[in-house]
Amino acid sequence: MTGIYLDNNATTQVASEVLNAMLPYFTEQFGNPSSLHQFGNKVGFAIKTAREQVQSLLGAELDSEIIFTSCGTESDSTAILSALKAYPKRKEIITTTVEHPAILELCKSLEKDDYTVHYLKVDGKGRLNLDDYRKVLSPQVAIVSVMWANNETGTLFPVERMAEMAHEAGVLFHTDAVQAVGKVPIDLKASKIDMLSLSGHKLHAPKGIGVLYLKRGTRFRPLLRGGHQERGRRAGTENAAAIVGLGVACELAGRHLGYENSTVMRLRDRLQDGILAAVPNAFVTGDVLNRLPNTLNIAFEYIEGEAILMLLNKEGIAASSGSACTSGSLEPSHVMRAMNIPFTAAHGTVRFSLSRYNTPEEIERVIAAVPGIVAKLRKLSPYWGDNGPLENPEAMFAPAYA
Amino acid sequence: MWDYSETVKDHFYNPRNAGSVDAANATGDVGSISCGDALRLQLKVNPETEVIEDAGFQTFGCGSAIASSSALTEIIKGMTLDQALKVTNQDIADYLDGLPPEKMHCSVMGREALQAAVADYRGETWKDDHEEGQLICKCFAIDAVMIEDTIRANNLRTVEDVTNYTKAGGGCSSCHEGIEEILAKVLAEQGMEFDPEANSWPTPIPTETIPAPTAGKLTNLQRIKKIEDVIDQVRPALQADRGDIELIDVQGNQVLVHLVGACSGCQMAGMTLGGVQQQLMEALGEFIHVVPVQRKAVGG
């Protein structure tokens, strides 16, 4: 039985075109792009092409605005730490409660270094209140960092509008767009976004390659110094093969943007409708009308996500969950908690994230498998009776804390 | 995905004694819904003999929580209440051929459900006596609450102190930042500041004198004896699968072993060695690296 991969927000398969483009850079094209001789020269030109391919997907004005890094997390850290260093008198940061840990953990660590971080809250559907945002924008803020699309629910934030507001207040704006690039149209030259992070392995390029977009003229302080690579803004010998692969992946993503927003979206909607029609006490989390075309996050009430994933895995279906147990922590996903999803549902959230490689047949097989899995676990659940949840379930089963 | 044993997977995919028990006369509800694990254990106890004639569970939780519940019911059926109360969480974990350190709390929940159910049968009130915190040290499964309490009770000052008293941080050492944060927090409550260069407490033995064996430190001989004991304990299980393991040498924190028969070259060899390594670390309270070697390659 072949597996059905619906965990594309975690990582994606490398496209065969991408792999083929990369292979020569592990063998005959091994030169250092900085070298003058023919071995290096060709690699240098290949990186130049890749930079233009990334520029084109992002709609950046200049190819010099593209800085290759090792991953999305490095891009995020570089952006925030650069702003703090460039504006040493500004001791505040604005972000949201639902960011990726690459931002949240960095901000928590900066709080220990006496920075003040404003975490913008979200409502039950994961949406921000821009009036709250306006209130905290001030000349004390060094940088605003807000994700373009949420990795768990797919909910989109109005980052272009928020960048304009930051700009009016004289504050730098960064967006973590690792989930958005390749799935939503992006035109950075027409926006006020100063910095943007992307990650190769979320769009069918390999792991270990990322990009920081840096709008021309944005004050910048490198994280890694010690070389002239990337115009001195990110020292370290280029990961040439991965850069070439990312270039091809960006070109493919640009070509498939319409497909993502039509065919993939329809598959996602079919999956959602099929599951909700067959499974009671289940609901979609996040902003259903304003989210990534490939992402579906469903909360299955009264059961736990890791158990769902293990049974899905047994059927060859790969997805992920916001339950505490999948991460080994004591709390369910911070995104679900931020949206005030009750514990009995937050632990049972499952994220299905599609790609252009999924087929209608696969989606139908998932729709056929899910109801039985949920029913099996609910049969074990102390909150579930013979035909549905117990009346007033939280009173019927109120365990002593152990 | 977690590194679950085949037994854990079996008890998760095919749970024994799931559901409520007819004519149950004891119920224990434990767990924490915020943490995502909760369990209802029901028993049918013979009032004459106090023998558990039937047991059943309903669990809201992950794979290992369901497997731990299933294992618990299998273990206690047929026992008297007094026998059942002697079942420890380690017994549950052993029955399942081990649980990942992050998941040991699932077995603790099983034991507590049992205590709660017995208390219910006897008309007593069961009181939870432990609080669980964020898991800090993954090598030895030590959580934040345990570390905090130990720091307070013994006026600890340094990471080394914490390792000596709790074992936390004595393995791979990647949790030292977390331990420092807990130290800083507890010391701040006492109006003190955490000093990374402070001497550990009690003052360490000066390096120029040869340390006499103390309660905490093992002599080389004791240490090797312990390593042998652990290896001897795992051998019967391997021999049952037509394999074996031999201790070849101990070099610093490296324990060199030779896998024999069906074990050598087996795909499960890595898992076996990982398990032995974990048991050695727990027995010795220090970081141990188990290295598989060919016998002739050593000492030649």
XYZ file of C-alpha atoms in Angstrom:
702
model
C 0.000 0.000 0.000
C 1.390 3.394 -0.942
C 1.253 6.155 1.636
C -0.957 9.210 1.416
C 1.025 12.276 2.404
C -1.126 15.063 3.832
C 1.527 16.753 5.980
C 2.878 19.270 3.486
C 2.923 22.140 6.011
C 5.564 20.104 7.894
C 7.655 19.443 4.824
C 7.205 18.570 1.163
C 8.703 16.045 -1.197
C 11.494 17.390 -3.384
C 10.136 17.821 -6.911
C 11.894 15.575 -9.425
C 12.750 18.626 -11.584
C 14.380 20.171 -8.512
C 16.422 17.077 -7.730
C 17.617 16.739 -11.323
C 18.715 20.365 -11.396
C 20.647 19.890 -8.151
C 22.533 16.697 -8.933
C 25.359 18.177 -11.066
C 26.254 20.487 -8.161
C 27.215 17.484 -6.052
C 29.483 16.084 -8.766
C 31.153 17.941 -11.642
C 29.903 21.404 -10.603
C 31.628 21.333 -7.242
C 33.455 24.666 -7.504
C 33.272 27.485 -4.999
C 31.152 30.203 -6.609
C 33.568 32.805 -5.276
C 36.465 31.356 -7.271
C 37.624 33.043 -10.430
C 38.390 29.881 -12.399
C 35.980 27.924 -14.587
C 35.069 25.488 -11.777
C 33.684 28.262 -9.627
C 32.431 30.515 -12.350
C 29.669 28.231 -13.582
C 28.382 27.704 -10.065
C 28.341 31.470 -9.595
C 26.161 31.892 -12.653
C 23.804 29.125 -11.510
C 23.309 30.923 -8.182
C 22.605 34.138 -10.068
C 19.852 32.374 -12.031
C 18.391 30.915 -8.841
C 18.362 34.347 -7.221
C 16.358 35.698 -10.147
C 13.926 32.794 -9.932
C 13.302 33.557 -6.232
C 13.027 37.271 -6.988
C 10.398 36.550 -9.595
C 8.220 34.399 -7.302
C 8.335 37.048 -4.562
C 7.798 39.945 -6.946
C 10.889 41.633 -5.497
C 12.148 44.731 -7.258
C 15.826 43.675 -7.299
C 17.667 40.367 -7.170
C 20.046 41.895 -4.614
C 17.130 41.898 -2.164
C 17.342 38.080 -1.961
C 19.695 36.684 0.722
C 20.140 32.908 0.849
C 20.211 31.446 4.365
C 20.168 27.922 5.793
C 16.475 27.807 6.772
C 13.381 29.766 7.688
C 14.412 29.906 11.336
C 17.743 31.511 10.462
C 15.930 34.072 8.318
C 13.553 34.879 11.200
C 16.352 35.260 13.740
C 18.445 37.339 11.344
C 15.548 39.720 10.675
C 14.643 40.363 14.303
C 18.169 40.521 15.703
C 19.221 42.825 12.851
C 16.475 45.306 13.678
C 17.387 45.286 17.386
C 21.019 45.931 16.567
C 20.261 48.608 13.987
C 17.913 50.443 16.383
C 19.569 49.922 19.785
C 17.434 52.540 21.541
C 14.187 50.821 20.608
C 13.416 48.157 23.200
C 10.020 46.856 22.044
C 8.891 44.182 19.579
C 5.397 43.467 18.247
C 4.379 39.963 17.237
C 1.362 37.653 17.680
C 0.440 34.865 20.087
C 0.171 32.356 17.234
C 3.573 32.709 15.559
C 5.829 29.762 14.825
C 8.269 28.879 17.654
C 11.075 30.285 15.460
C 9.678 33.718 16.388
C 8.013 33.029 19.748
C 10.974 31.310 21.413
C 13.327 34.025 20.182
C 11.000 36.698 21.586
C 10.761 34.909 24.935
C 14.521 34.791 25.137
C 14.717 38.515 24.233
C 12.308 39.273 27.084
C 14.965 37.916 29.435
C 17.319 40.471 27.900
C 14.879 43.221 28.946
C 13.053 43.723 25.676
C 9.292 44.265 25.875
C 7.307 42.071 23.512
C 3.693 42.879 22.606
C 1.884 39.666 21.649
C -1.208 40.504 19.598
C -4.143 38.276 20.525
C -6.459 36.494 18.118
C -10.199 35.816 18.269
C -11.932 32.418 18.154
C -11.259 32.138 14.431
C -7.610 33.120 14.773
C -8.038 36.691 13.458
C -6.120 39.762 14.637
C -7.663 43.046 15.736
C -5.860 45.853 13.889
C -6.983 48.437 16.463
C -5.030 46.529 19.114
C -2.070 46.613 16.745
C -2.334 50.341 16.124
C -2.293 50.998 19.885
C 1.091 49.377 20.426
C 2.858 50.808 17.346
C 5.215 53.504 18.596
C 8.729 54.884 18.092
C 9.884 52.527 20.849
C 9.202 49.518 18.624
C 12.224 48.175 16.741
C 10.369 45.648 14.601
C 6.991 44.062 13.953
C 7.068 40.378 13.033
C 3.778 38.805 11.919
C 3.351 35.562 10.003
C 1.707 35.680 6.587
C -0.115 32.360 7.058
C -0.515 30.233 10.160
C 1.153 26.834 9.907
C -1.545 25.010 11.910
C -4.801 26.483 10.628
C -3.675 28.176 7.410
C -5.314 31.433 8.552
C -3.976 34.414 6.591
C -3.020 37.664 8.315
C -3.368 41.041 6.535
C 0.396 41.557 6.485
C 0.400 44.005 3.572
C -1.957 46.347 5.449
C -0.030 45.825 8.689
C 3.249 46.668 6.926
C 1.739 49.951 5.730
C 0.655 50.772 9.284
C 4.144 49.980 10.566
C 5.641 52.116 7.828
C 3.431 55.078 8.778
C 4.651 54.712 12.360
C 8.277 54.503 11.223
C 8.702 50.874 12.324
C 10.313 47.994 10.397
C 8.017 45.151 9.352
C 9.028 41.488 8.956
C 6.804 38.605 7.928
C 7.448 34.894 8.388
C 5.989 33.704 5.080
C 7.276 30.127 5.042
C 3.733 28.720 4.703
C 2.494 31.386 2.297
C 5.182 31.452 -0.412
C 4.047 29.419 -3.387
C 0.471 29.201 -2.113
C -0.661 32.842 -2.240
C 0.342 35.548 -4.751
C 3.088 37.792 -3.402
C 4.246 41.081 -4.932
C 6.816 42.600 -2.624
C 7.735 45.546 -4.823
C 4.187 46.831 -4.365
C 4.228 46.336 -0.586
C 5.793 48.023 2.418
C 7.115 44.735 3.794
C 10.772 45.296 4.728
C 11.784 41.699 5.393
C 10.300 38.280 4.600
C 11.391 34.742 5.500
C 10.863 31.705 3.332
C 11.933 28.091 3.617
C 12.801 25.852 0.685
C 11.484 22.565 2.004
C 7.926 23.897 2.282
C 7.734 24.324 -1.502
C 9.317 21.154 -2.890
C 12.941 22.290 -2.569
C 15.256 20.433 -0.143
C 15.713 21.069 3.570
C 18.598 23.294 4.621
C 17.898 26.272 2.390
C 15.994 29.455 3.170
C 15.768 33.054 2.061
C 15.588 36.377 3.801
C 14.111 39.053 1.558
C 15.536 42.439 2.525
C 14.000 45.472 0.859
C 16.655 47.760 -0.586
C 17.526 50.543 1.854
C 16.366 48.659 4.976
C 18.909 49.133 7.748
C 20.531 45.735 8.307
C 23.099 44.102 10.582
C 24.242 40.588 9.598
C 23.886 37.637 11.965
C 26.864 35.796 10.454
C 29.927 37.810 9.549
C 33.166 36.623 8.076
C 32.793 36.535 4.329
C 31.690 38.545 1.340
C 29.010 36.002 0.344
C 25.517 37.407 -0.177
C 27.152 40.866 -0.374
C 28.499 40.470 3.134
C 25.027 40.108 4.608
C 25.248 36.363 5.248
C 28.776 34.994 5.390
C 29.463 31.312 4.745
C 30.126 29.369 1.554
C 26.926 29.066 -0.449
C 24.935 25.816 -0.354
C 25.091 25.856 -4.136
C 23.115 22.689 -4.920
C 20.276 23.649 -2.573
C 20.209 27.220 -3.918
C 19.911 25.920 -7.471
C 17.150 23.557 -6.301
C 15.287 26.380 -4.556
C 15.452 28.463 -7.735
C 13.818 25.696 -9.763
C 11.269 25.073 -6.978
C 10.313 28.769 -7.003
C 9.851 28.728 -10.748
C 7.634 25.631 -10.468
C 5.690 27.199 -7.594
C 5.028 30.310 -9.658
C 3.732 28.162 -12.497
C 1.476 26.150 -10.146
C 0.067 29.060 -8.147
C -3.182 28.910 -10.079
C -3.375 25.136 -9.670
C -2.861 25.450 -5.891
C -5.714 27.940 -5.689
C -8.116 25.925 -7.808
C -7.495 22.181 -7.957
C -5.669 21.764 -4.629
C -8.211 24.019 -2.937
C -11.083 21.945 -4.303
C -9.448 18.753 -3.053
C -9.057 20.345 0.374
C -12.707 21.453 0.359
C -13.822 17.971 -0.682
C -11.820 16.483 2.205
C -13.397 18.941 4.620
C -16.953 18.331 3.412
C -16.474 14.564 3.281
C -15.153 14.327 6.848
C -17.629 16.760 8.395
C -20.538 14.964 6.708
C -19.473 11.616 8.170
C -18.128 12.547 11.619
C -20.280 14.185 14.290
C -18.798 16.548 16.895
C -16.044 17.779 14.610
C -15.364 21.333 13.458
C -12.853 23.269 11.373
C -10.529 25.597 13.299
C -9.197 28.941 12.092
C -10.616 31.453 9.640
C -12.383 29.160 7.199
C -13.035 31.891 4.632
C -9.524 33.324 4.667
C -6.890 30.621 4.760
C -4.275 28.821 2.686
C -5.773 26.750 -0.142
C -4.033 23.538 0.986
C -4.670 23.514 4.747
C -7.493 21.914 6.715
C -7.435 21.738 10.509
C -10.247 19.764 12.111
C -10.929 19.368 15.820
C -12.387 15.963 16.685
C -13.992 16.410 20.082
C -13.415 14.061 23.045
C -10.452 12.166 21.578
C -6.730 12.808 21.455
C -4.690 13.708 18.401
C -1.682 11.431 18.758
C -3.958 8.406 18.962
C -5.736 9.605 15.797
C -2.397 10.043 14.005
C -1.201 6.562 14.974
C -4.357 4.977 13.591
C -4.181 7.137 10.440
C -0.547 6.106 10.039
C -1.583 2.474 10.258
C -3.820 3.142 7.246
C -0.896 4.774 5.466
C -2.177 8.329 5.957
C 0.249 11.004 7.185
C -1.080 14.098 8.967
C -0.166 16.035 12.116
C -1.790 17.182 15.338
C -1.848 20.040 17.817
C -2.130 17.716 20.803
C 0.287 17.973 23.717
C 1.390 14.387 23.335
C 2.689 14.662 19.794
C 5.252 17.206 20.963
C 5.936 15.741 24.412
C 4.808 18.962 26.098
C 2.143 19.365 28.744
C -0.019 21.784 26.800
C -1.893 21.485 23.526
C -0.922 23.732 20.616
C -0.479 27.408 21.547
C -2.429 28.296 18.413
C -5.498 26.342 19.572
C -5.205 27.798 23.087
C -4.917 31.325 21.640
C -8.223 30.743 19.823
C -9.797 29.508 23.082
C -10.576 26.070 21.687
C -11.630 23.943 24.703
C -9.115 21.342 25.900
C -11.409 18.445 24.958
C -11.237 19.638 21.336
C -7.754 21.213 21.181
C -6.079 17.879 21.954
C -8.055 16.296 19.133
C -7.044 18.667 16.346
C -5.655 17.117 13.188
C -4.042 19.098 10.394
C -4.324 17.817 6.847
C -2.083 19.806 4.508
C -2.153 19.008 0.803
C 0.169 19.587 -2.115
C -0.140 19.553 -5.886
C 0.932 15.899 -5.797
C -2.239 14.704 -4.026
C -4.965 13.048 -6.080
C -8.772 12.875 -5.783
C -8.468 9.105 -5.154
C -6.246 9.725 -2.149
C -8.690 12.243 -0.725
C -11.562 9.756 -1.074
C -9.518 7.091 0.730
C -8.909 9.482 3.631
C -12.604 10.392 3.770
C -13.389 6.680 3.948
C -10.833 5.976 6.702
C -11.398 8.841 9.152
C -14.914 8.076 10.484
C -13.941 4.557 11.637
C -10.806 5.798 13.367
C -12.674 8.519 15.223
C -15.431 6.097 16.230
C -12.897 3.543 17.516
C -11.224 6.107 19.772
C -14.508 7.603 20.945
C -15.572 4.142 22.038
C -12.611 4.256 24.432
C -13.282 7.824 25.561
C -14.752 8.493 29.012
C -16.602 11.478 27.496
C -18.465 9.406 24.955
C -21.620 7.329 25.500
C -23.196 4.728 23.245
C -24.478 7.151 20.647
C -22.724 10.429 21.232
C -21.053 12.596 23.821
C -22.375 12.242 27.364
C -24.839 14.895 28.349
C -22.866 17.574 30.113
C -19.633 15.588 29.510
C -17.339 17.737 31.616
C -19.473 17.136 34.708
C -19.941 13.416 34.034
C -16.192 12.884 33.885
C -14.163 15.235 36.046
C -10.922 13.434 36.868
C -8.712 14.290 39.818
C -5.567 15.969 38.594
C -2.813 13.399 38.426
C 6.907 9.604 15.818
C 7.701 8.083 19.174
C 9.899 5.035 19.525
C 7.118 2.818 20.897
C 7.771 -0.845 21.601
C 5.817 -3.474 19.696
C 3.934 -4.261 22.925
C 2.834 -0.636 23.316
C 1.613 -0.614 19.719
C -0.203 -3.918 20.193
C -2.015 -2.682 23.316
C -2.916 0.553 21.521
C -4.181 -1.046 18.330
C -5.911 -3.895 20.194
C -6.748 -2.544 23.646
C -7.726 -5.167 26.242
C -10.679 -4.567 28.572
C -11.798 -1.318 26.949
C -15.130 0.087 28.074
C -17.102 0.203 31.276
C -17.532 -2.850 33.501
C -20.959 -4.323 34.272
C -21.670 -4.378 38.004
C -18.505 -2.403 38.724
C -18.156 -1.530 42.407
C -15.051 0.671 42.203
C -14.251 3.617 39.925
C -11.119 5.763 39.720
C -11.109 8.919 37.581
C -7.686 10.576 37.239
C -5.770 12.686 34.783
C -5.741 16.220 33.570
C -7.742 17.270 30.586
C -5.497 20.284 30.033
C -2.550 17.929 29.586
C -4.622 15.721 27.308
C -4.592 12.529 29.345
C -7.420 11.247 31.513
C -8.491 7.793 32.541
C -11.496 6.126 34.158
C -10.725 2.720 35.653
C -13.589 0.486 36.771
C -13.213 -2.671 38.847
C -15.527 -5.471 39.856
C -14.237 -6.581 43.213
C -15.433 -9.736 44.980
C -16.551 -8.454 48.403
C -15.657 -11.775 50.097
C -12.138 -12.260 48.774
C -11.293 -8.734 47.574
C -10.170 -10.310 44.293
C -10.478 -8.109 41.201
C -12.748 -10.214 38.991
C -13.027 -7.744 36.164
C -11.413 -4.474 35.156
C -12.150 -2.020 32.369
C -10.931 1.393 31.268
C -12.002 4.419 29.290
C -9.171 6.724 28.299
C -8.918 10.130 26.679
C -5.309 10.194 25.620
C -2.487 9.318 23.335
C -1.261 5.939 22.153
C 0.811 5.219 25.224
C -1.956 6.366 27.594
C -4.341 3.883 26.010
C -1.674 1.144 26.010
C -0.820 1.829 29.687
C -4.497 1.604 30.627
C -4.864 -1.658 28.724
C -1.720 -3.116 30.348
C -2.878 -2.074 33.819
C -6.188 -3.911 33.482
C -4.381 -7.044 32.265
C -1.919 -6.910 35.173
C -4.457 -6.478 37.968
C -7.217 -8.862 36.897
C -7.215 -11.766 39.323
C -5.164 -9.933 41.960
C -6.462 -9.044 45.394
C -6.731 -5.331 46.134
C -3.663 -5.491 48.363
C -1.647 -7.219 45.666
C -2.864 -4.717 43.087
C -1.824 -1.764 45.235
C 1.754 -3.027 45.074
C 1.787 -2.577 41.274
C 4.084 0.334 40.457
C 4.145 2.510 37.386
C 7.449 0.834 36.517
C 5.620 -2.533 36.492
C 3.207 -1.101 33.925
C 6.067 0.278 31.833
C 7.962 -3.019 32.050
C 4.845 -4.951 31.028
C 4.840 -2.800 27.883
C 8.575 -3.347 27.267
C 9.300 0.239 28.224
C 7.928 3.708 27.465
C 9.755 6.799 26.120
C 10.794 9.126 29.017
C 8.253 11.752 27.921
C 5.552 9.096 28.227
C 6.360 7.614 31.642
C 3.642 9.825 33.108
C 1.108 7.621 31.285
C 2.146 4.704 33.489
C 2.008 6.960 36.562
C -1.555 7.848 35.620
C -2.389 4.147 35.464
C -1.081 3.507 38.962
C -2.954 6.513 40.298
C -6.217 5.405 38.694
C -5.765 2.103 40.481
C -5.170 3.818 43.840
C -8.198 6.033 43.243
C -10.400 3.047 42.376
C -9.314 1.105 45.471
C -9.938 4.174 47.629
C -13.392 4.462 46.058
C -14.133 0.803 46.878
C -13.007 1.225 50.452
C -14.966 4.443 50.906
C -11.830 6.515 51.308
C -10.903 9.728 49.556
C -7.893 9.436 47.283
C -5.608 12.423 47.205
C -3.164 13.067 44.428
C 0.258 13.450 45.985
C 2.345 14.503 43.058
C 2.496 17.427 40.761
C 4.031 17.121 37.362
C 5.955 19.855 35.622
C 7.548 20.374 32.266
C 9.983 17.577 31.439
C 13.474 19.059 31.696
C 15.958 16.177 31.638
C 14.973 13.684 28.955
C 17.840 11.274 29.711
C 16.550 10.563 33.237
C 12.945 11.800 32.902
C 13.161 14.517 35.577
C 10.593 17.316 35.510
C 10.740 20.951 36.589
C 8.710 20.480 39.781
C 11.045 17.767 41.043
C 14.088 19.946 40.324
C 12.537 22.996 41.981
C 11.552 21.057 45.103
C 14.993 19.511 45.399
C 16.720 22.886 45.007
C 14.548 24.347 47.797
C 14.878 21.396 50.145
C 18.667 21.220 49.860
C 19.617 24.853 49.183
C 21.271 23.906 45.912
C 23.266 26.540 44.030
C 24.678 25.057 40.842
C 23.777 22.806 37.932
C 26.280 20.298 39.282
C 24.393 20.251 42.605
C 21.150 19.580 40.790
C 22.754 16.727 38.860
C 24.170 15.226 42.053
C 20.830 15.348 43.843
C 18.366 14.505 41.048
C 20.482 13.075 38.198
C 18.901 15.765 35.963
C 21.510 17.104 33.559
C 23.830 14.152 34.077
C 23.177 12.631 30.675
C 23.618 14.468 27.389
C 23.724 17.844 29.253
C 21.558 19.665 26.711
C 19.073 20.627 29.463
C 21.610 22.664 31.452
C 20.118 25.944 30.211
C 16.733 24.846 31.524
C 18.230 23.847 34.900
C 20.015 27.209 35.154
C 16.699 28.963 34.545
C 15.040 27.023 37.367
C 17.985 27.770 39.676
C 17.790 31.475 38.810
C 14.060 31.503 39.551
C 14.296 29.686 42.902
C 17.328 31.666 44.040
C 15.597 34.920 43.078
C 12.727 33.984 45.436
C 15.301 33.773 48.219
C 16.764 37.130 47.231
C 19.857 35.573 45.683
C 21.314 35.577 42.232
C 22.355 32.539 40.232
C 26.121 32.533 39.784
C 27.322 30.206 37.008
C 30.797 30.195 38.540
C 29.736 29.358 42.093
C 31.201 26.305 43.774
C 28.816 23.421 43.972
C 27.320 22.672 47.358
C 28.566 21.035 49.468
C 32.063 22.231 48.577
C 33.656 19.731 46.225
C 36.596 17.620 47.279
C 39.851 19.347 46.296
C 41.188 17.748 43.157
C 44.663 17.051 44.517
C 43.410 14.569 47.112
C 42.259 11.202 45.885
C 38.523 11.063 46.506
C 37.448 8.292 48.802
C 34.391 6.412 47.626
C 31.316 8.155 48.993
C 27.690 7.225 48.871
C 27.197 9.117 45.619
C 30.371 8.104 43.781
C 31.104 4.579 42.666
C 34.551 3.045 42.704
C 35.740 1.675 39.373
C 35.077 -1.804 40.643
C 31.533 -0.997 41.808
C 30.883 0.743 38.539
C 31.938 -2.178 36.382
C 30.014 -4.562 38.612
C 26.869 -2.471 38.067
C 27.428 -2.430 34.320
C 27.756 -6.216 34.393
C 24.550 -6.508 36.404
C 22.581 -4.454 33.886
C 23.975 -6.453 30.953
C 23.151 -9.711 32.730
C 19.578 -8.514 33.254
C 18.970 -7.936 29.548
C 20.611 -11.160 28.378
C 17.690 -13.558 28.986
C 15.419 -11.459 26.748
C 17.997 -11.482 23.947
C 18.733 -15.173 24.404
C 15.022 -15.849 24.009
C 15.353 -14.338 20.532
C 18.452 -16.477 19.844
C 20.832 -13.601 20.402
C 23.138 -12.427 23.146
C 25.204 -9.495 24.345
C 28.684 -9.555 25.888
C 30.481 -6.849 27.824
C 33.912 -6.320 26.226
C 35.364 -3.258 27.939
C 34.592 -0.005 29.726
C 36.541 3.038 28.535
C 35.510 6.228 30.336
C 31.816 6.685 29.544
C 31.976 4.279 26.621
C 30.703 0.769 27.257
C 31.912 -1.567 24.519
C 29.674 -4.555 23.858
C 29.591 -7.381 21.358
C 26.239 -8.435 19.908
C 26.058 -12.150 19.227
C 23.916 -14.444 17.103
C 20.539 -13.218 15.948
C 21.203 -9.802 17.495
C 24.174 -8.933 15.321
C 23.118 -7.342 12.085
C 19.488 -7.396 13.174
C 17.553 -4.254 12.295
C 16.525 -4.005 15.892
C 20.144 -3.884 17.093
C 20.068 -0.093 17.315
C 16.970 -0.198 19.482
C 18.402 -2.907 21.709
C 21.574 -0.893 22.272
C 19.529 2.245 22.947
C 17.563 0.366 25.592
C 20.707 -1.008 27.232
C 22.233 2.468 27.204
C 19.159 3.951 28.880
C 19.223 1.262 31.598
C 22.942 1.797 32.182
C 22.462 5.542 32.533
C 19.683 5.000 35.026
C 21.705 2.480 37.032
C 24.878 4.561 37.124
C 23.427 8.046 37.112
C 25.889 9.255 34.496
C 26.037 9.592 30.753
C 26.910 6.311 29.059
C 27.501 5.611 25.405
C 27.066 1.968 24.386
C 29.287 1.107 21.416
C 28.914 -2.141 19.486
C 32.286 -3.703 18.577
C 33.662 -6.877 17.063
C 35.432 -8.847 19.768
C 38.714 -9.231 17.912
C 38.968 -5.490 17.258
C 39.370 -4.688 20.930
C 42.466 -4.828 23.049
C 44.474 -6.256 20.126
